[in-house]
Coordinates of C-alpha atoms in Angstrom, one line a residue:
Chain A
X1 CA 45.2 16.6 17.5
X2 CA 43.1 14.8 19.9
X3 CA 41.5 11.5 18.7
X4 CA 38.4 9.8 19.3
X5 CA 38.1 8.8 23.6
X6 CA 35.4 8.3 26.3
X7 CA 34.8 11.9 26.3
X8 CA 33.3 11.8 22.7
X9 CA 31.4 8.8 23.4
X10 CA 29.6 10.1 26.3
X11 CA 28.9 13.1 24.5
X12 CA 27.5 10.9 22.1
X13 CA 25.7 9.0 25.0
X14 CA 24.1 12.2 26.3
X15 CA 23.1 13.0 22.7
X16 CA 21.3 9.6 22.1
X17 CA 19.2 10.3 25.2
X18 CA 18.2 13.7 23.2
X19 CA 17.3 11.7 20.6
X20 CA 15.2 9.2 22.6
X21 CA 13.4 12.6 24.2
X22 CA 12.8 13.9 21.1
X23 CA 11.9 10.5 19.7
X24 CA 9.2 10.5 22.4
X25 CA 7.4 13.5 21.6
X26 CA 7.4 13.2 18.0
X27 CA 5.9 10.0 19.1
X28 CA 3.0 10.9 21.8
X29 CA 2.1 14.4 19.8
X30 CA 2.2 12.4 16.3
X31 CA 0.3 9.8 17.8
X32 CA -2.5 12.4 19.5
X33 CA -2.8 14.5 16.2
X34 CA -2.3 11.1 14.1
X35 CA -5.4 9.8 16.0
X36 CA -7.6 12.9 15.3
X37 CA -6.2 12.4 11.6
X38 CA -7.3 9.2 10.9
X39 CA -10.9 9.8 12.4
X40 CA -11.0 12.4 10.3
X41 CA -10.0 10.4 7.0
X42 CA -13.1 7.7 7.8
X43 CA -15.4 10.9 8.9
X44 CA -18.7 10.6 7.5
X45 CA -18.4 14.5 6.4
X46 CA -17.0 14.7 3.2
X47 CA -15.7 18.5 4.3
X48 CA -13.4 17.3 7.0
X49 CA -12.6 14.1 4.5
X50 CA -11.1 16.0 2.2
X51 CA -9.0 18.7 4.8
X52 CA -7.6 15.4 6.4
X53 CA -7.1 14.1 2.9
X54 CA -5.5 17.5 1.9
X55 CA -3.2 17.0 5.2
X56 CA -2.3 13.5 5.0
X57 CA -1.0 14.3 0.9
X58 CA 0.7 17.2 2.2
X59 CA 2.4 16.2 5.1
X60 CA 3.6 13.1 3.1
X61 CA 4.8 14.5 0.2
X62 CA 7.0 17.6 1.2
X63 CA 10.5 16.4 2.7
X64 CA 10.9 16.2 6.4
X65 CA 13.7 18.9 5.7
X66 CA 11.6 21.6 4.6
X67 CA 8.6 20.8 7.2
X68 CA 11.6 21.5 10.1
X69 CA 12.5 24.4 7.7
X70 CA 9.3 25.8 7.2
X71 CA 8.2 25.0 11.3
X72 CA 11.5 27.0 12.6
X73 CA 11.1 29.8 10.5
X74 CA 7.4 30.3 10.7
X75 CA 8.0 30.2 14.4
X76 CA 10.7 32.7 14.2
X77 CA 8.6 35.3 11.9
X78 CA 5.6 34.7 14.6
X79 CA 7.6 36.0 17.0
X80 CA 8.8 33.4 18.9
X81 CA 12.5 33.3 17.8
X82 CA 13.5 32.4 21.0
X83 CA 12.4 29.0 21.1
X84 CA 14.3 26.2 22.6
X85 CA 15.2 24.0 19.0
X86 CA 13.5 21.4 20.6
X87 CA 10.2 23.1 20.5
X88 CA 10.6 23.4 16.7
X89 CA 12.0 20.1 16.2
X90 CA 9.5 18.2 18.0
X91 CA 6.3 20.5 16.1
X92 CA 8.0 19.2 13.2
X93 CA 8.4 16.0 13.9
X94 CA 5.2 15.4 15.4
X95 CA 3.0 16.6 12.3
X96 CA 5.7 14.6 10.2
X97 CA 4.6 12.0 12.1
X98 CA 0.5 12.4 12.7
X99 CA 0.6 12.2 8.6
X100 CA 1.5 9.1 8.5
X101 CA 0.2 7.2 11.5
X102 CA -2.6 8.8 10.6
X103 CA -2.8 6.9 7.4
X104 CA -1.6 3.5 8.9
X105 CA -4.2 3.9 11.5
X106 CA -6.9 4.2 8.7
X107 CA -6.2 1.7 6.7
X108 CA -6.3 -0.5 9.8
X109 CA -9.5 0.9 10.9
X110 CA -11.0 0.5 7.4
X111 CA -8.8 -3.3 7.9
X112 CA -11.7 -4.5 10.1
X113 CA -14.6 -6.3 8.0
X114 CA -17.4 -3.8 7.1
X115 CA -20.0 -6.3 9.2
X116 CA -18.8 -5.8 12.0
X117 CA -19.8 -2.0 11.9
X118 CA -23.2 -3.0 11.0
X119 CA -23.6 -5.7 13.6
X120 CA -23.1 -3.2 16.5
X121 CA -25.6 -0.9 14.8
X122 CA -28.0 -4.0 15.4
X123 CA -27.4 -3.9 18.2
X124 CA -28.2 -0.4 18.8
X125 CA -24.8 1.0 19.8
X126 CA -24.2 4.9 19.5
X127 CA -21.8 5.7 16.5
X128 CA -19.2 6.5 19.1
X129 CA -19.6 3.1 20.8
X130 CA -19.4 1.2 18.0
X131 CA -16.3 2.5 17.0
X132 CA -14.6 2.7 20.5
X133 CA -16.1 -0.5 22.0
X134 CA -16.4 -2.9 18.1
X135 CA -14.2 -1.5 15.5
X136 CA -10.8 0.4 17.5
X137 CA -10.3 -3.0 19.8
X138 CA -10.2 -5.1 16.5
X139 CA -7.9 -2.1 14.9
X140 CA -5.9 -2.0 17.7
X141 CA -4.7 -5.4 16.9
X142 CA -4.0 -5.2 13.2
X143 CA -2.2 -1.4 14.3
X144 CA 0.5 -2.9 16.7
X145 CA 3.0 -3.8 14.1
X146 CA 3.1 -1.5 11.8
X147 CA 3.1 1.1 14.3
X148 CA 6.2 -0.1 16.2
X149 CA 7.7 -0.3 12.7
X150 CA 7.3 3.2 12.0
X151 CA 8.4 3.9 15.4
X152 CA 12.3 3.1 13.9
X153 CA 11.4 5.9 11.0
X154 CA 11.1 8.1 13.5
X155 CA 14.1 7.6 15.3
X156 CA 16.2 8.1 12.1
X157 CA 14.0 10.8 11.2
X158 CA 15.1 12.9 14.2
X159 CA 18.4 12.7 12.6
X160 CA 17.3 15.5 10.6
X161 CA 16.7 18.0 13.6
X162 CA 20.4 19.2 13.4
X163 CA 19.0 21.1 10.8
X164 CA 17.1 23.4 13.6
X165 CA 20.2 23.6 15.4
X166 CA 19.1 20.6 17.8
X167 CA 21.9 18.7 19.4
X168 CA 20.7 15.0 18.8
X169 CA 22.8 12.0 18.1
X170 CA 23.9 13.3 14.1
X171 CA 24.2 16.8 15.5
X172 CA 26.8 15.4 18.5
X173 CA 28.1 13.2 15.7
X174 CA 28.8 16.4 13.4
X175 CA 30.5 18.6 16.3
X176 CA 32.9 15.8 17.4
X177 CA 33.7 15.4 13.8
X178 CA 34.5 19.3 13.2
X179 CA 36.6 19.2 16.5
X180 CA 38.7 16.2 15.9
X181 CA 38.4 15.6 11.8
X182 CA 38.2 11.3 12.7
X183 CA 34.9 11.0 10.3
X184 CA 34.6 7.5 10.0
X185 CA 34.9 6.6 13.8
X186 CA 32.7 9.3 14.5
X187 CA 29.8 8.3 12.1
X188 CA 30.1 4.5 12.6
X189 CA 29.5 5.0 15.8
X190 CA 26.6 7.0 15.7
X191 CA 25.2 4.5 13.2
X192 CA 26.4 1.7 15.8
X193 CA 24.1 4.2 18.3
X194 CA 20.9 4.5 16.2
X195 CA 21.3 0.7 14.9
X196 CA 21.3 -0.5 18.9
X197 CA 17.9 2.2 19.9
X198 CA 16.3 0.9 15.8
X199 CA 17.1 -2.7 15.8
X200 CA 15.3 -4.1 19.0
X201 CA 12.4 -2.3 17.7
X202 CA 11.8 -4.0 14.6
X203 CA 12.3 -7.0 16.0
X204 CA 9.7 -6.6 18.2
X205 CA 7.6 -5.4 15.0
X206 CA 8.1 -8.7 13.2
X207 CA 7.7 -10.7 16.7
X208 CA 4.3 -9.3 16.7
X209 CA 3.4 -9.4 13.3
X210 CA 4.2 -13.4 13.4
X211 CA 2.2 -13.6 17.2
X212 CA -1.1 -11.0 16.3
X213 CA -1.0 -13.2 13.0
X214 CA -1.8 -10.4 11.2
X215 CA 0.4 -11.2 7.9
X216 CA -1.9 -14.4 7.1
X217 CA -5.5 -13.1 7.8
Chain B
X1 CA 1.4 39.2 13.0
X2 CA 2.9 42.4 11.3
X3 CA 4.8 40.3 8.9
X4 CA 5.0 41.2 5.4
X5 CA 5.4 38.3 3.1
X6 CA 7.1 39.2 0.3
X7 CA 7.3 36.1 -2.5
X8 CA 8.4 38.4 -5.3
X9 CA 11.9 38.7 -4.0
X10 CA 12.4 34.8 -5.1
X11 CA 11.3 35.4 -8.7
X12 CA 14.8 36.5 -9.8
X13 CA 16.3 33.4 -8.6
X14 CA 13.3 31.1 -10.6
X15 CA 16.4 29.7 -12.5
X16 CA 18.4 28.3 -9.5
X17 CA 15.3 26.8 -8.6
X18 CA 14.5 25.0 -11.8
X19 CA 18.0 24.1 -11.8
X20 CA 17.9 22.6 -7.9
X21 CA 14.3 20.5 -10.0
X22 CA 16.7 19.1 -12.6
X23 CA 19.3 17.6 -10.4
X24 CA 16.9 16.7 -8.0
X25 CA 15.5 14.4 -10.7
X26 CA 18.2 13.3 -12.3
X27 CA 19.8 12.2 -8.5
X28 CA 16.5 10.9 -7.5
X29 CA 15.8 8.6 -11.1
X30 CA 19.4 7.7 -11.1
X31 CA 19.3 6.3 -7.9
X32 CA 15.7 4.7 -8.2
X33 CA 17.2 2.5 -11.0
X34 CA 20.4 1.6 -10.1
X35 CA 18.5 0.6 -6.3
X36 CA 15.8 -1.3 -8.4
X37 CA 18.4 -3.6 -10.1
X38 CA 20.4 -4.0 -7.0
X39 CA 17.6 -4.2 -4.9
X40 CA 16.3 -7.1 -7.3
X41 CA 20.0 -9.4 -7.4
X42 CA 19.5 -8.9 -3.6
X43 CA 16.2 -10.1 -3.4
X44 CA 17.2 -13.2 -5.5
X45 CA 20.0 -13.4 -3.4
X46 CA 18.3 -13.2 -0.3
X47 CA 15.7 -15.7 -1.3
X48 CA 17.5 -18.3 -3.6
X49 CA 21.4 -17.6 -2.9
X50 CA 23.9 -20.0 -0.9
X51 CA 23.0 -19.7 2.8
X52 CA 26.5 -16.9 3.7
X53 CA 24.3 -15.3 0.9
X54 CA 21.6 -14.7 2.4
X55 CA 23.1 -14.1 5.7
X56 CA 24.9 -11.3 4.5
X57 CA 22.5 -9.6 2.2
X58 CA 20.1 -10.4 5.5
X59 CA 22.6 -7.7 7.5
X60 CA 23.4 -5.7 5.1
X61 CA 19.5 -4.7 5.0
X62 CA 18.7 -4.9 8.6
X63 CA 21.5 -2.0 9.0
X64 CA 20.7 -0.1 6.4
X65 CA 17.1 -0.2 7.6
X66 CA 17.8 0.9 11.3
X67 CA 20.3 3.3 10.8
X68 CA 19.5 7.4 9.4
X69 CA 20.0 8.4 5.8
X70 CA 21.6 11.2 6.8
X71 CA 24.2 9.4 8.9
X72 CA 24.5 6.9 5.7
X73 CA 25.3 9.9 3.8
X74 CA 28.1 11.2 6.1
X75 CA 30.0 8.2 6.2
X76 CA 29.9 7.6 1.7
X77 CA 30.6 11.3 1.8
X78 CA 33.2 11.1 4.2
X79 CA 34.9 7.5 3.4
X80 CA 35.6 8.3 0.4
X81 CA 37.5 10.9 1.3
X82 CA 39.1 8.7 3.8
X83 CA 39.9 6.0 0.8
X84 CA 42.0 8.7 -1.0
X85 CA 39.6 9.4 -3.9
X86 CA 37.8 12.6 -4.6
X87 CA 34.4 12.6 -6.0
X88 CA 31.9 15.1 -6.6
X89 CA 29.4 15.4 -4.1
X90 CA 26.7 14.3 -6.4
X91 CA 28.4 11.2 -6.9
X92 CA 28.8 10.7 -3.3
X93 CA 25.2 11.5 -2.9
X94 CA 23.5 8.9 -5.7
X95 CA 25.9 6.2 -4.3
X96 CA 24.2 6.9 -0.5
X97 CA 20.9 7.0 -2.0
X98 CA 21.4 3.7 -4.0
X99 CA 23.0 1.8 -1.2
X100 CA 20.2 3.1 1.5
X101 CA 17.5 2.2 -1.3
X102 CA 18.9 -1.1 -2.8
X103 CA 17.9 -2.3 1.2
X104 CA 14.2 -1.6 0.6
X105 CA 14.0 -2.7 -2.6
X106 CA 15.4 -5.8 -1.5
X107 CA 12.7 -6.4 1.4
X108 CA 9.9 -5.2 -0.9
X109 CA 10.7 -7.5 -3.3
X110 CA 11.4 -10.4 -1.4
X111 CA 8.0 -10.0 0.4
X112 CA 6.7 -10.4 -3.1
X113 CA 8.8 -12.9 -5.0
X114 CA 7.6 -14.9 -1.5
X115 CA 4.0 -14.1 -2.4
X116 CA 4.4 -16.6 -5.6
X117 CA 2.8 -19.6 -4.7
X118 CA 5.1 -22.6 -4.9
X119 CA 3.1 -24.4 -7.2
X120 CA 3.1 -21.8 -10.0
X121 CA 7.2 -22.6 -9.9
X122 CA 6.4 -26.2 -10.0
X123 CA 4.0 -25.7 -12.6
X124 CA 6.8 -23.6 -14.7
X125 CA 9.0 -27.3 -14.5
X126 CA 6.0 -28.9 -15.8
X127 CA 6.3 -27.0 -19.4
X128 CA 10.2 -27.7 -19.0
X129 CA 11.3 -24.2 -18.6
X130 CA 14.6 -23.4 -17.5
X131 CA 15.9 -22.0 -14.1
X132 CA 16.4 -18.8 -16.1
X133 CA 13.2 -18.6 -17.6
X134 CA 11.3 -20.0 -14.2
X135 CA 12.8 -16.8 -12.2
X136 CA 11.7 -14.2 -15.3
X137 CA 8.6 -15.0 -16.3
X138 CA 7.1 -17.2 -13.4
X139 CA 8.7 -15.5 -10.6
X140 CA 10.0 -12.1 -11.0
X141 CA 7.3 -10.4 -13.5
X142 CA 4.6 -11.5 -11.4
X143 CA 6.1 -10.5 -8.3
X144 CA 7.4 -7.2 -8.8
X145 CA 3.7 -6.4 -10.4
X146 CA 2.9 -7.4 -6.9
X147 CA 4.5 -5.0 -5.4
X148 CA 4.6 -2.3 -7.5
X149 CA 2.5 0.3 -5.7
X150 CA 4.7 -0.3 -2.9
X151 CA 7.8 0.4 -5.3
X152 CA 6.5 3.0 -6.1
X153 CA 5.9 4.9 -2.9
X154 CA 9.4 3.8 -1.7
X155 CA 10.8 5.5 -5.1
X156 CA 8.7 8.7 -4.1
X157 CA 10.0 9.1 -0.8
X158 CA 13.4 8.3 -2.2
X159 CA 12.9 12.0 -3.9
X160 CA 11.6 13.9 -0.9
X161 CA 14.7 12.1 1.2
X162 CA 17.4 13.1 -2.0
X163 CA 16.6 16.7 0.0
X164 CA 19.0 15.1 2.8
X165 CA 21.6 15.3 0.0
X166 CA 22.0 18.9 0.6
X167 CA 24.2 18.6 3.8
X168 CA 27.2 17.2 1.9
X169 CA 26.3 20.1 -0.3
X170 CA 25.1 18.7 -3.2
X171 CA 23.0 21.7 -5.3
X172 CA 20.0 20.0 -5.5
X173 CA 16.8 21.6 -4.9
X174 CA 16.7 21.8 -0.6
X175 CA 20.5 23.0 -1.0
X176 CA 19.3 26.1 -3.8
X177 CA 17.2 26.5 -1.1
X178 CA 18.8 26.9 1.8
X179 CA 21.4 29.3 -0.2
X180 CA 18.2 31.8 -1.7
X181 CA 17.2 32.0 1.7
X182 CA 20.5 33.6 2.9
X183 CA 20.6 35.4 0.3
X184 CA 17.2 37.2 0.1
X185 CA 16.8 36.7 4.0
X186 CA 13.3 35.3 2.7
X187 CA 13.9 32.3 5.0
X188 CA 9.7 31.1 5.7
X189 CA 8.1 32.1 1.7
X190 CA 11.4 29.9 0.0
X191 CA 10.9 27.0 2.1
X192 CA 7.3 27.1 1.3
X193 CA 7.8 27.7 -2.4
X194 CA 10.5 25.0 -2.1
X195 CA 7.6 22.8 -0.5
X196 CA 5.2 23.4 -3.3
X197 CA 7.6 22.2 -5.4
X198 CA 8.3 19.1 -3.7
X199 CA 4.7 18.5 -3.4
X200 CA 4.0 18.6 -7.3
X201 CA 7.2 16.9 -8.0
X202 CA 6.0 13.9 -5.7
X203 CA 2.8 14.3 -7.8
X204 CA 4.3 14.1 -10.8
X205 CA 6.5 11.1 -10.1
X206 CA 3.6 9.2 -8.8
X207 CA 1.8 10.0 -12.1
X208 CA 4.7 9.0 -14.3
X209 CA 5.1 5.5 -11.8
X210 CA 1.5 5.2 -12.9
X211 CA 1.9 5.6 -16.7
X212 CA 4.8 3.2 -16.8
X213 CA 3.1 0.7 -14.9
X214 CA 0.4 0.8 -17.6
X215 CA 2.7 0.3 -19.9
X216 CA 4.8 -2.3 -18.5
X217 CA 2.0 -4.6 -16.8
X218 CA -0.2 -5.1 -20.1
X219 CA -1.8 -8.2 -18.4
X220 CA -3.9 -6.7 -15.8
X221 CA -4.4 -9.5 -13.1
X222 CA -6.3 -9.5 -9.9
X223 CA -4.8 -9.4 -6.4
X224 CA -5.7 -12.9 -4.8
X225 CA -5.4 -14.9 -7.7
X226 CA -2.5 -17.5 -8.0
X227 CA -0.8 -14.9 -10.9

């Protein structure tokens, strides 16, 4: 029986840049959709209020699982059954994450005082410009943090893409695992993996939580 | 799209799925309070405790925190088996969820129990109260009021993650699931039925958190006040 050598590592290696790729879309599609989500939540229409509202409690109250579930299997009935997983994956991951960066990015738009909406409407700004030229600049600032943080629940949330047949970090982890039957290497070394991508993020999350001064506002 | 959804194929198996419900619950509320008494001794640990303490309570929450459930799951699941003792999957699965949510308990709690103001402990000397009494009435109460909505959220999505529970084949609900859908070949309408559940259920739970907290938290105080 073989046991745990470099080989398995750099498969794991290779697999933890999958994870980084997919960690990236989920990222920049969450992020785009996430944007359009939270405008939507502060929308003065109550119509597309409520859909984003809708969204937002449905996205974040179904488990991750069954969103990849329900993603993959859509996508197969709609005819595309021969997607690459990471297609599936990363749709999943990126309205998993649009619901809630969505709602951290509202509650930091909403953050900034209510004045400072009416002081650029003194001064005769366009609804558009004062939210992109007052309020977003001053949400920006409150948003860095938390958004970095929720970066690391992403990470660990592509975890769950082995379900779609994705060969991530737990996927790679899993195969080694059913090859060479070592589970507790295996698996504290792909927590070892996942702890050295997660780690140096929230660091950086609480350095700039303590520097934007945020916490004591 | 020719498909033909067909949801009346799953109503034969509407007793699986009830029964995937119960054990989801019964994992989910077993774990939230066994990870809200750990998480508490960890928080006073973390805050109050000898300084090796706090420095290990301290890692013990930063790797839980950056590391997958799933991957936290695998190695109970698997190191048990490794130590030479067999346990039921659910077992393995409520100990994974405790020790992944005794870690945010711990940092929810701590954030709030560091929200007491100093002077309201100072104030507890004053009237001669015990270290005992300080921590449970001066301390604690208020702070875990504090936090509570946050709590509670983290107890929420401590149910929608027990669905991770299914890949070390524990038969909660996600795990009835994925076994109706190879059965009936009904793979898209069971994972949406399964979703509507999970979407009530987190409902549900919130509502419950909410009665409970009226009932616990008789004295309603303002947030920004010293108490």
């Amino acid at each position: 029986m073989p046991t745990f050598g470099p080989q398995h590592l750099w498969f794991l290696l290779q697999a933890a840049g999958w994870t980084l790729a997919l960690s990236a879309i989920a990222f920049i599609g969450g992020g785009l959709l996430g944007f359009c989500v939270a405008l939507a939540r502060i929308s003065p229409n109550r119509i597309v209020r409520g859909l984003a509202t809708v969204y937002v409690q449905v996205v974040q109250g179904t488990p991750l699982l069954i969103l990849l579930f329900m993603i993959y299997f859509g996508l197969a009935i709609a005819g595309f059954d021969q997607l690459p997983a990471l297609i599936a994956a990363g749709a999943g991951l990126t309205i998993y994450a649009s619901g809630f960066l969505g709602e951290i990015w509202r509650g930091c738009i909403e953050a900034v005082p209510k004045t400072q909406w009416e002081a650029a409407e003194c001064l005769a700004l366009s609804p558009w410009q004062r939210l992109t030229r007052v309020v977003l600049p001053q949400a920006m600032r409150l948003a860095t943090a938390p958004t970095v943080g929720f970066l690391v629940q992403i990470v660990k949330n592509t975890s769950l893409a082995s379900v779609v047949g994705f060969v991530e970090l737990s996927q790679a982890g899993k195969l080694i695992n059913n090859s060479i039957f070592q589970p507790f290497i295996i698996f504290v070394t792909v927590a070892i993996f996942y702890f050295a991508i997660c780690y140096p993020l929230s660091a950086w999350s609480r350095g700039l939580e303590r520097r934007l001064n945020v916490g004591r506002r | 799209m020719t498909y033909q959804f067909d949801f009346a194929a799953l109503l034969p198996y509407w007793r699986d799925f009830a029964a995937g419900v119960w054990l989801t619950l019964q994992l989910s509320a077993l774990a939230t309070v066994l990870g809200f008494v750990g998480g508490a001794l960890c928080a006073i640990a973390r805050a109050d405790g000898p300084p090796w303490v706090k420095r290990v309570v301290g890692a013990y929450v930063e790797v839980i925190r950056n590391t997958p459930l799933l991957v936290q799951i695998f190695l109970v699941y698997f190191g048990i088996a490794v130590l030479g003792l067999r346990v039921d999957a659910n077992v393995a699965a409520v100990l994974a969820l405790v020790v992944n949510v005794v870690a945010y308990t711990c940092e929810i709690m701590r954030a709030g129990i560091e929200s007491i103001h100093r002077a309201q402990v100072e104030a507890g000397e004053c009237l001669g109260l015990n270290r005992r009494q300080i921590y449970w009435h001066v301390v604690l109460r208020p702070a875990i009021e504090r936090v509570y909505p946050a709590l509670v959220s983290q107890y929420v999505l401590l149910m929608l993650a027990s669905s991770i529970c299914s890949q070390i084949s524990a038969e909660e609900l996600t795990a009835v699931a994925n076994r109706i859908q190879s059965d009936t070949f009904r793979s898209f309408e069971t994972y949406i039925v399964v979703g509507l559940v999970y979407l009530a259920l987190s409902f549900v739970v919130r509502w419950a958190f909410w009665g409970f907290g009226l009932l616990v938290f008789t004295r309603r105080r303002k947030l920004g006040t010293a108490l």
